[in-house]
Amino acid sequence: PYYKNLWDKCNVPVSQIKMADDLSILPIIQKSAVKEYFEDFKSLEYHNFNPVINRTSGSTGKPLEVLVDSRVHSLSNALVWRHYNWAGYKFHHKCVFIDHPFGFEKGNIDKETLYQFDTAKKILKVNSALINTQTLKELCRIICEYKPDHIHSYPSLISVFAKYLKNNPHLSIKPKSIILRAEKLYPHQRRLIESAFQCPCFELYGQWEYLLFACECEEHNLHLNFELGICEIIKDGLPCPPGETGEIV
């Protein structure tokens, strides 16, 4: 109902939106509107889409809850695995995840469990809520013994481990690749991480809203996944001219 009301208010018939460029006719929807009118953003038949609730990380403020239907969820997983393959990650490989705290998805942070093994998926999960100077030594030992093929993490988190490894050269954690997401990967972070782990980094720029994300390929270029959504670059509310810096919407 929200979109119908908005389009009626703007006097824009649905038939007028035929190409991606036509989206500039519509106003940009703010996050505050999604929060305030959450029920109005639901399809009248949303139960038929088997939606699941996703919660954003809150990196730009308070976390936002959105509904993601099963088809989009499946498509997103396929696109993510395309990126994993670019990074050399296969189903049978061992992997370590050092990302959001345990219990984040349910909004109830686990402050007791340091790590967990998922033997069926060959995954070692580290609870980032408990990473500190006391636990870092134990975690590096566990990861070193596990000998992962790949590591998934955030640039700021894995940089903590990278610095520790540089200061403790007797430890050897050398995966095939490190997949980084949730934050911008800066050049100085990439140099530090690749030097400490002796492997390439692959960046993934995504959203919990499952609208659009970009993945780094073997040639270390970022590719937008247009199968999932449409990316607009704007400046002062208008389409950004080629060669200029704008905002992603």
PDB file of C-alpha atoms in Angstrom:
ATOM      1  CA  PRO A   1       0.000   0.000   0.000  1.00  0.00           C
ATOM      2  CA  TYR A   2       2.853   2.447   0.726  1.00  0.00           C
ATOM      3  CA  TYR A   3       4.143   2.485  -2.839  1.00  0.00           C
ATOM      4  CA  LYS A   4       0.668   2.788  -4.341  1.00  0.00           C
ATOM      5  CA  ASN A   5      -0.116   5.742  -2.094  1.00  0.00           C
ATOM      6  CA  LEU A   6       3.240   7.351  -2.882  1.00  0.00           C
ATOM      7  CA  TRP A   7       2.844   6.957  -6.639  1.00  0.00           C
ATOM      8  CA  ASP A   8      -0.714   8.292  -6.498  1.00  0.00           C
ATOM      9  CA  LYS A   9       0.520  11.263  -4.476  1.00  0.00           C
ATOM     10  CA  CYS A  10       3.221  11.960  -7.066  1.00  0.00           C
ATOM     11  CA  ASN A  11       0.684  11.453  -9.859  1.00  0.00           C
ATOM     12  CA  VAL A  12       2.888   8.807 -11.474  1.00  0.00           C
ATOM     13  CA  PRO A  13       1.036   5.901 -13.148  1.00  0.00           C
ATOM     14  CA  VAL A  14       2.717   2.486 -12.968  1.00  0.00           C
ATOM     15  CA  SER A  15       2.729   2.316 -16.782  1.00  0.00           C
ATOM     16  CA  GLN A  16       5.123   5.280 -16.865  1.00  0.00           C
ATOM     17  CA  ILE A  17       7.911   3.305 -15.148  1.00  0.00           C
ATOM     18  CA  LYS A  18       9.388   1.182 -17.958  1.00  0.00           C
ATOM     19  CA  MET A  19      13.163   1.610 -17.637  1.00  0.00           C
ATOM     20  CA  ALA A  20      15.684   2.054 -14.831  1.00  0.00           C
ATOM     21  CA  ASP A  21      16.141   5.707 -15.818  1.00  0.00           C
ATOM     22  CA  ASP A  22      12.440   6.296 -15.125  1.00  0.00           C
ATOM     23  CA  LEU A  23      13.014   5.673 -11.396  1.00  0.00           C
ATOM     24  CA  SER A  24      14.348   9.227 -11.090  1.00  0.00           C
ATOM     25  CA  ILE A  25      10.712  10.366 -11.390  1.00  0.00           C
ATOM     26  CA  LEU A  26      10.010   8.908  -7.953  1.00  0.00           C
ATOM     27  CA  PRO A  27      11.174  10.408  -4.645  1.00  0.00           C
ATOM     28  CA  ILE A  28      13.849   8.591  -2.639  1.00  0.00           C
ATOM     29  CA  ILE A  29      12.396   6.700   0.317  1.00  0.00           C
ATOM     30  CA  GLN A  30      14.146   7.369   3.625  1.00  0.00           C
ATOM     31  CA  LYS A  31      14.948   4.694   6.211  1.00  0.00           C
ATOM     32  CA  SER A  32      12.774   6.554   8.734  1.00  0.00           C
ATOM     33  CA  ALA A  33       9.747   5.992   6.485  1.00  0.00           C
ATOM     34  CA  VAL A  34      10.396   2.241   6.361  1.00  0.00           C
ATOM     35  CA  LYS A  35      10.473   2.147  10.161  1.00  0.00           C
ATOM     36  CA  GLU A  36       7.420   4.333  10.662  1.00  0.00           C
ATOM     37  CA  TYR A  37       5.249   2.691   8.005  1.00  0.00           C
ATOM     38  CA  PHE A  38       6.608  -0.863   8.264  1.00  0.00           C
ATOM     39  CA  GLU A  39       3.170  -2.502   7.949  1.00  0.00           C
ATOM     40  CA  ASP A  40       2.337  -0.442   4.847  1.00  0.00           C
ATOM     41  CA  PHE A  41       5.457  -1.733   3.083  1.00  0.00           C
ATOM     42  CA  LYS A  42       4.130  -5.297   3.271  1.00  0.00           C
ATOM     43  CA  SER A  43       2.388  -6.774   0.274  1.00  0.00           C
ATOM     44  CA  LEU A  44      -1.259  -7.567   0.956  1.00  0.00           C
ATOM     45  CA  GLU A  45      -0.334 -11.177   0.141  1.00  0.00           C
ATOM     46  CA  TYR A  46       3.088 -11.194   1.801  1.00  0.00           C
ATOM     47  CA  HIS A  47       2.388 -14.481   3.635  1.00  0.00           C
ATOM     48  CA  ASN A  48       2.448 -16.258   0.260  1.00  0.00           C
ATOM     49  CA  PHE A  49       6.120 -15.290  -0.196  1.00  0.00           C
ATOM     50  CA  ASN A  50       7.327 -17.056   2.984  1.00  0.00           C
ATOM     51  CA  PRO A  51       9.243 -13.983   4.178  1.00  0.00           C
ATOM     52  CA  VAL A  52      11.921 -13.957   6.851  1.00  0.00           C
ATOM     53  CA  ILE A  53      12.896 -10.955   8.961  1.00  0.00           C
ATOM     54  CA  ASN A  54      16.351  -9.500   8.371  1.00  0.00           C
ATOM     55  CA  ARG A  55      17.938  -6.953  10.678  1.00  0.00           C
ATOM     56  CA  THR A  56      20.582  -4.496   9.470  1.00  0.00           C
ATOM     57  CA  SER A  57      23.799  -4.031  11.436  1.00  0.00           C
ATOM     58  CA  GLY A  58      22.896  -0.487  12.428  1.00  0.00           C
ATOM     59  CA  SER A  59      26.210   0.883  11.165  1.00  0.00           C
ATOM     60  CA  THR A  60      24.503   4.120  10.100  1.00  0.00           C
ATOM     61  CA  GLY A  61      22.292   4.408  13.187  1.00  0.00           C
ATOM     62  CA  LYS A  62      19.635   2.159  14.690  1.00  0.00           C
ATOM     63  CA  PRO A  63      19.146  -1.317  13.119  1.00  0.00           C
ATOM     64  CA  LEU A  64      16.382  -1.624  10.555  1.00  0.00           C
ATOM     65  CA  GLU A  65      14.109  -4.653  10.208  1.00  0.00           C
ATOM     66  CA  VAL A  66      12.953  -5.703   6.744  1.00  0.00           C
ATOM     67  CA  LEU A  67      11.108  -8.665   5.260  1.00  0.00           C
ATOM     68  CA  VAL A  68      12.901 -10.751   2.624  1.00  0.00           C
ATOM     69  CA  ASP A  69      10.894 -13.274   0.612  1.00  0.00           C
ATOM     70  CA  SER A  70      12.147 -16.816   0.031  1.00  0.00           C
ATOM     71  CA  ARG A  71      12.823 -16.299  -3.699  1.00  0.00           C
ATOM     72  CA  VAL A  72      15.042 -13.271  -3.098  1.00  0.00           C
ATOM     73  CA  HIS A  73      16.790 -15.097  -0.253  1.00  0.00           C
ATOM     74  CA  SER A  74      17.587 -18.035  -2.533  1.00  0.00           C
ATOM     75  CA  LEU A  75      18.762 -15.753  -5.349  1.00  0.00           C
ATOM     76  CA  SER A  76      21.003 -13.841  -2.937  1.00  0.00           C
ATOM     77  CA  ASN A  77      22.589 -17.067  -1.725  1.00  0.00           C
ATOM     78  CA  ALA A  78      23.328 -18.065  -5.321  1.00  0.00           C
ATOM     79  CA  LEU A  79      24.944 -14.682  -6.051  1.00  0.00           C
ATOM     80  CA  VAL A  80      27.001 -14.868  -2.870  1.00  0.00           C
ATOM     81  CA  TRP A  81      28.277 -18.303  -3.868  1.00  0.00           C
ATOM     82  CA  ARG A  82      29.288 -16.901  -7.249  1.00  0.00           C
ATOM     83  CA  HIS A  83      31.468 -14.471  -5.313  1.00  0.00           C
ATOM     84  CA  TYR A  84      32.772 -17.274  -3.085  1.00  0.00           C
ATOM     85  CA  ASN A  85      33.846 -19.160  -6.207  1.00  0.00           C
ATOM     86  CA  TRP A  86      35.737 -16.094  -7.412  1.00  0.00           C
ATOM     87  CA  ALA A  87      37.585 -16.198  -4.097  1.00  0.00           C
ATOM     88  CA  GLY A  88      38.258 -19.926  -4.543  1.00  0.00           C
ATOM     89  CA  TYR A  89      35.836 -21.009  -1.800  1.00  0.00           C
ATOM     90  CA  LYS A  90      34.168 -24.389  -2.480  1.00  0.00           C
ATOM     91  CA  PHE A  91      31.547 -26.352  -0.529  1.00  0.00           C
ATOM     92  CA  HIS A  92      34.053 -28.864   0.828  1.00  0.00           C
ATOM     93  CA  HIS A  93      36.545 -26.247   2.070  1.00  0.00           C
ATOM     94  CA  LYS A  94      37.084 -25.448   5.738  1.00  0.00           C
ATOM     95  CA  CYS A  95      36.195 -21.898   6.723  1.00  0.00           C
ATOM     96  CA  VAL A  96      36.371 -19.565   9.729  1.00  0.00           C
ATOM     97  CA  PHE A  97      33.721 -16.870  10.252  1.00  0.00           C
ATOM     98  CA  ILE A  98      34.740 -13.868  12.346  1.00  0.00           C
ATOM     99  CA  ASP A  99      31.882 -11.425  11.882  1.00  0.00           C
ATOM    100  CA  HIS A 100      28.778 -10.408  13.846  1.00  0.00           C
ATOM    101  CA  PRO A 101      28.294 -11.448  17.499  1.00  0.00           C
ATOM    102  CA  PHE A 102      26.473 -14.672  18.331  1.00  0.00           C
ATOM    103  CA  GLY A 103      22.770 -13.933  18.799  1.00  0.00           C
ATOM    104  CA  PHE A 104      22.834 -10.811  16.632  1.00  0.00           C
ATOM    105  CA  GLU A 105      20.060 -12.076  14.331  1.00  0.00           C
ATOM    106  CA  LYS A 106      17.699 -12.485  17.292  1.00  0.00           C
ATOM    107  CA  GLY A 107      18.733  -9.263  18.997  1.00  0.00           C
ATOM    108  CA  ASN A 108      20.074 -11.137  22.031  1.00  0.00           C
ATOM    109  CA  ILE A 109      23.897 -11.089  22.139  1.00  0.00           C
ATOM    110  CA  ASP A 110      25.606 -14.198  23.539  1.00  0.00           C
ATOM    111  CA  LYS A 111      28.369 -13.043  25.898  1.00  0.00           C
ATOM    112  CA  GLU A 112      29.504 -16.488  27.012  1.00  0.00           C
ATOM    113  CA  THR A 113      30.281 -18.712  23.977  1.00  0.00           C
ATOM    114  CA  LEU A 114      33.685 -17.843  22.486  1.00  0.00           C
ATOM    115  CA  TYR A 115      33.476 -20.084  19.399  1.00  0.00           C
ATOM    116  CA  GLN A 116      31.451 -22.875  17.817  1.00  0.00           C
ATOM    117  CA  PHE A 117      32.180 -25.647  15.329  1.00  0.00           C
ATOM    118  CA  ASP A 118      29.708 -26.604  12.617  1.00  0.00           C
ATOM    119  CA  THR A 119      31.206 -29.927  11.557  1.00  0.00           C
ATOM    120  CA  ALA A 120      28.597 -30.565   8.835  1.00  0.00           C
ATOM    121  CA  LYS A 121      29.478 -27.322   7.032  1.00  0.00           C
ATOM    122  CA  LYS A 122      33.159 -27.376   8.052  1.00  0.00           C
ATOM    123  CA  ILE A 123      32.827 -23.958   9.660  1.00  0.00           C
ATOM    124  CA  LEU A 124      34.440 -22.514  12.780  1.00  0.00           C
ATOM    125  CA  LYS A 125      32.463 -19.514  14.045  1.00  0.00           C
ATOM    126  CA  VAL A 126      34.059 -16.921  16.332  1.00  0.00           C
ATOM    127  CA  ASN A 127      31.932 -14.739  18.592  1.00  0.00           C
ATOM    128  CA  SER A 128      33.169 -11.205  17.877  1.00  0.00           C
ATOM    129  CA  ALA A 129      31.466  -9.915  21.032  1.00  0.00           C
ATOM    130  CA  LEU A 130      34.160 -11.680  23.072  1.00  0.00           C
ATOM    131  CA  ILE A 131      37.273 -10.711  21.118  1.00  0.00           C
ATOM    132  CA  ASN A 132      39.734  -8.909  23.407  1.00  0.00           C
ATOM    133  CA  THR A 133      43.406  -9.012  24.391  1.00  0.00           C
ATOM    134  CA  GLN A 134      42.755 -11.995  26.659  1.00  0.00           C
ATOM    135  CA  THR A 135      40.865 -14.151  24.132  1.00  0.00           C
ATOM    136  CA  LEU A 136      42.899 -13.221  21.047  1.00  0.00           C
ATOM    137  CA  LYS A 137      45.741 -15.598  21.889  1.00  0.00           C
ATOM    138  CA  GLU A 138      43.353 -18.533  22.396  1.00  0.00           C
ATOM    139  CA  LEU A 139      41.431 -17.782  19.215  1.00  0.00           C
ATOM    140  CA  CYS A 140      44.602 -17.573  17.111  1.00  0.00           C
ATOM    141  CA  ARG A 141      45.694 -20.926  18.520  1.00  0.00           C
ATOM    142  CA  ILE A 142      42.327 -22.531  17.682  1.00  0.00           C
ATOM    143  CA  ILE A 143      42.298 -21.081  14.147  1.00  0.00           C
ATOM    144  CA  CYS A 144      45.926 -22.103  13.619  1.00  0.00           C
ATOM    145  CA  GLU A 145      45.131 -25.702  14.580  1.00  0.00           C
ATOM    146  CA  TYR A 146      41.977 -25.710  12.431  1.00  0.00           C
ATOM    147  CA  LYS A 147      43.976 -24.721   9.302  1.00  0.00           C
ATOM    148  CA  PRO A 148      41.086 -23.053   7.423  1.00  0.00           C
ATOM    149  CA  ASP A 149      40.998 -22.782   3.645  1.00  0.00           C
ATOM    150  CA  HIS A 150      39.210 -19.427   3.895  1.00  0.00           C
ATOM    151  CA  ILE A 151      38.283 -16.761   6.433  1.00  0.00           C
ATOM    152  CA  HIS A 152      35.158 -14.571   6.369  1.00  0.00           C
ATOM    153  CA  SER A 153      35.320 -11.386   8.409  1.00  0.00           C
ATOM    154  CA  TYR A 154      35.040  -7.609   8.611  1.00  0.00           C
ATOM    155  CA  PRO A 155      38.091  -5.472   7.747  1.00  0.00           C
ATOM    156  CA  SER A 156      38.327  -3.972  11.237  1.00  0.00           C
ATOM    157  CA  LEU A 157      37.984  -7.351  12.974  1.00  0.00           C
ATOM    158  CA  ILE A 158      40.446  -9.316  10.866  1.00  0.00           C
ATOM    159  CA  SER A 159      42.908  -6.407  11.119  1.00  0.00           C
ATOM    160  CA  VAL A 160      43.081  -7.081  14.870  1.00  0.00           C
ATOM    161  CA  PHE A 161      44.123 -10.668  14.138  1.00  0.00           C
ATOM    162  CA  ALA A 162      46.522  -9.519  11.412  1.00  0.00           C
ATOM    163  CA  LYS A 163      48.342  -7.194  13.824  1.00  0.00           C
ATOM    164  CA  TYR A 164      48.555  -9.977  16.396  1.00  0.00           C
ATOM    165  CA  LEU A 165      50.058 -12.361  13.832  1.00  0.00           C
ATOM    166  CA  LYS A 166      52.603  -9.754  12.745  1.00  0.00           C
ATOM    167  CA  ASN A 167      53.693  -9.408  16.380  1.00  0.00           C
ATOM    168  CA  ASN A 168      53.759 -13.178  16.849  1.00  0.00           C
ATOM    169  CA  PRO A 169      55.504 -14.571  13.733  1.00  0.00           C
ATOM    170  CA  HIS A 170      55.706 -18.087  15.216  1.00  0.00           C
ATOM    171  CA  LEU A 171      51.944 -18.405  14.532  1.00  0.00           C
ATOM    172  CA  SER A 172      50.985 -19.403  10.999  1.00  0.00           C
ATOM    173  CA  ILE A 173      47.446 -18.924   9.668  1.00  0.00           C
ATOM    174  CA  LYS A 174      47.600 -19.088   5.881  1.00  0.00           C
ATOM    175  CA  PRO A 175      44.215 -19.592   4.187  1.00  0.00           C
ATOM    176  CA  LYS A 176      43.673 -19.527   0.432  1.00  0.00           C
ATOM    177  CA  SER A 177      41.689 -16.283   0.650  1.00  0.00           C
ATOM    178  CA  ILE A 178      39.962 -13.878   3.014  1.00  0.00           C
ATOM    179  CA  ILE A 179      36.454 -12.650   2.181  1.00  0.00           C
ATOM    180  CA  LEU A 180      35.597  -9.281   3.728  1.00  0.00           C
ATOM    181  CA  ARG A 181      32.248  -7.526   4.009  1.00  0.00           C
ATOM    182  CA  ALA A 182      30.095  -5.104   6.068  1.00  0.00           C
ATOM    183  CA  GLU A 183      32.733  -2.349   5.995  1.00  0.00           C
ATOM    184  CA  LYS A 184      34.798  -0.573   3.376  1.00  0.00           C
ATOM    185  CA  LEU A 185      38.142  -2.319   2.835  1.00  0.00           C
ATOM    186  CA  TYR A 186      40.790   0.413   2.679  1.00  0.00           C
ATOM    187  CA  PRO A 187      44.141  -0.026   0.887  1.00  0.00           C
ATOM    188  CA  HIS A 188      46.181   0.063   4.110  1.00  0.00           C
ATOM    189  CA  GLN A 189      43.948  -2.638   5.619  1.00  0.00           C
ATOM    190  CA  ARG A 190      44.311  -4.824   2.529  1.00  0.00           C
ATOM    191  CA  ARG A 191      48.114  -4.516   2.671  1.00  0.00           C
ATOM    192  CA  LEU A 192      48.197  -5.427   6.369  1.00  0.00           C
ATOM    193  CA  ILE A 193      45.810  -8.378   6.060  1.00  0.00           C
ATOM    194  CA  GLU A 194      47.392  -9.855   2.930  1.00  0.00           C
ATOM    195  CA  SER A 195      50.869  -9.493   4.457  1.00  0.00           C
ATOM    196  CA  ALA A 196      49.899 -11.176   7.738  1.00  0.00           C
ATOM    197  CA  PHE A 197      47.917 -14.062   6.218  1.00  0.00           C
ATOM    198  CA  GLN A 198      49.906 -14.396   2.973  1.00  0.00           C
ATOM    199  CA  CYS A 199      46.784 -14.619   0.807  1.00  0.00           C
ATOM    200  CA  PRO A 200      44.542 -12.317  -1.282  1.00  0.00           C
ATOM    201  CA  CYS A 201      41.508 -10.458   0.054  1.00  0.00           C
ATOM    202  CA  PHE A 202      38.131 -10.359  -1.709  1.00  0.00           C
ATOM    203  CA  GLU A 203      35.699  -7.578  -0.843  1.00  0.00           C
ATOM    204  CA  LEU A 204      31.915  -7.923  -0.726  1.00  0.00           C
ATOM    205  CA  TYR A 205      29.820  -4.774  -0.389  1.00  0.00           C
ATOM    206  CA  GLY A 206      26.309  -5.816   0.564  1.00  0.00           C
ATOM    207  CA  GLN A 207      23.148  -5.007   2.484  1.00  0.00           C
ATOM    208  CA  TRP A 208      21.008  -6.960   4.919  1.00  0.00           C
ATOM    209  CA  GLU A 209      18.033  -5.533   3.010  1.00  0.00           C
ATOM    210  CA  TYR A 210      19.058  -7.778   0.051  1.00  0.00           C
ATOM    211  CA  LEU A 211      18.550  -4.972  -2.462  1.00  0.00           C
ATOM    212  CA  LEU A 212      21.927  -4.909  -4.155  1.00  0.00           C
ATOM    213  CA  PHE A 213      25.540  -5.815  -3.539  1.00  0.00           C
ATOM    214  CA  ALA A 214      28.896  -5.785  -5.279  1.00  0.00           C
ATOM    215  CA  CYS A 215      31.521  -8.542  -5.283  1.00  0.00           C
ATOM    216  CA  GLU A 216      35.232  -8.588  -6.050  1.00  0.00           C
ATOM    217  CA  CYS A 217      36.346 -10.989  -8.784  1.00  0.00           C
ATOM    218  CA  GLU A 218      39.665 -12.741  -9.453  1.00  0.00           C
ATOM    219  CA  GLU A 219      40.904  -9.598 -11.216  1.00  0.00           C
ATOM    220  CA  HIS A 220      40.029  -7.638  -8.049  1.00  0.00           C
ATOM    221  CA  ASN A 221      37.326  -5.494  -9.616  1.00  0.00           C
ATOM    222  CA  LEU A 222      33.929  -4.967  -7.989  1.00  0.00           C
ATOM    223  CA  HIS A 223      30.887  -6.223  -9.935  1.00  0.00           C
ATOM    224  CA  LEU A 224      27.306  -5.161  -9.187  1.00  0.00           C
ATOM    225  CA  ASN A 225      24.741  -7.960  -8.969  1.00  0.00           C
ATOM    226  CA  PHE A 226      21.964  -6.550 -11.150  1.00  0.00           C
ATOM    227  CA  GLU A 227      20.031  -9.815 -10.896  1.00  0.00           C
ATOM    228  CA  LEU A 228      18.959  -8.648  -7.443  1.00  0.00           C
ATOM    229  CA  GLY A 229      18.296  -4.920  -7.777  1.00  0.00           C
ATOM    230  CA  ILE A 230      18.944  -1.640  -9.563  1.00  0.00           C
ATOM    231  CA  CYS A 231      21.735   0.695  -8.496  1.00  0.00           C
ATOM    232  CA  GLU A 232      21.395   4.454  -8.842  1.00  0.00           C
ATOM    233  CA  ILE A 233      24.172   6.977  -8.225  1.00  0.00           C
ATOM    234  CA  ILE A 234      22.747  10.374  -7.287  1.00  0.00           C
ATOM    235  CA  LYS A 235      24.064  13.813  -6.405  1.00  0.00           C
ATOM    236  CA  ASP A 236      21.861  16.499  -4.853  1.00  0.00           C
ATOM    237  CA  GLY A 237      18.848  14.279  -5.504  1.00  0.00           C
ATOM    238  CA  LEU A 238      19.550  13.936  -9.232  1.00  0.00           C
ATOM    239  CA  PRO A 239      21.311  11.273 -11.338  1.00  0.00           C
ATOM    240  CA  CYS A 240      25.059  11.737 -10.947  1.00  0.00           C
ATOM    241  CA  PRO A 241      26.953  12.666 -14.153  1.00  0.00           C
ATOM    242  CA  PRO A 242      29.605  10.159 -15.352  1.00  0.00           C
ATOM    243  CA  GLY A 243      32.960  10.577 -13.648  1.00  0.00           C
ATOM    244  CA  GLU A 244      31.607  12.346 -10.564  1.00  0.00           C
ATOM    245  CA  THR A 245      31.212  11.021  -7.023  1.00  0.00           C
ATOM    246  CA  GLY A 246      27.666  10.493  -5.751  1.00  0.00           C
ATOM    247  CA  GLU A 247      25.545   8.511  -3.317  1.00  0.00           C
ATOM    248  CA  ILE A 248      24.339   4.937  -3.862  1.00  0.00           C
ATOM    249  CA  VAL A 249      20.571   4.411  -3.637  1.00  0.00           C
TER     250      VAL A 249
END
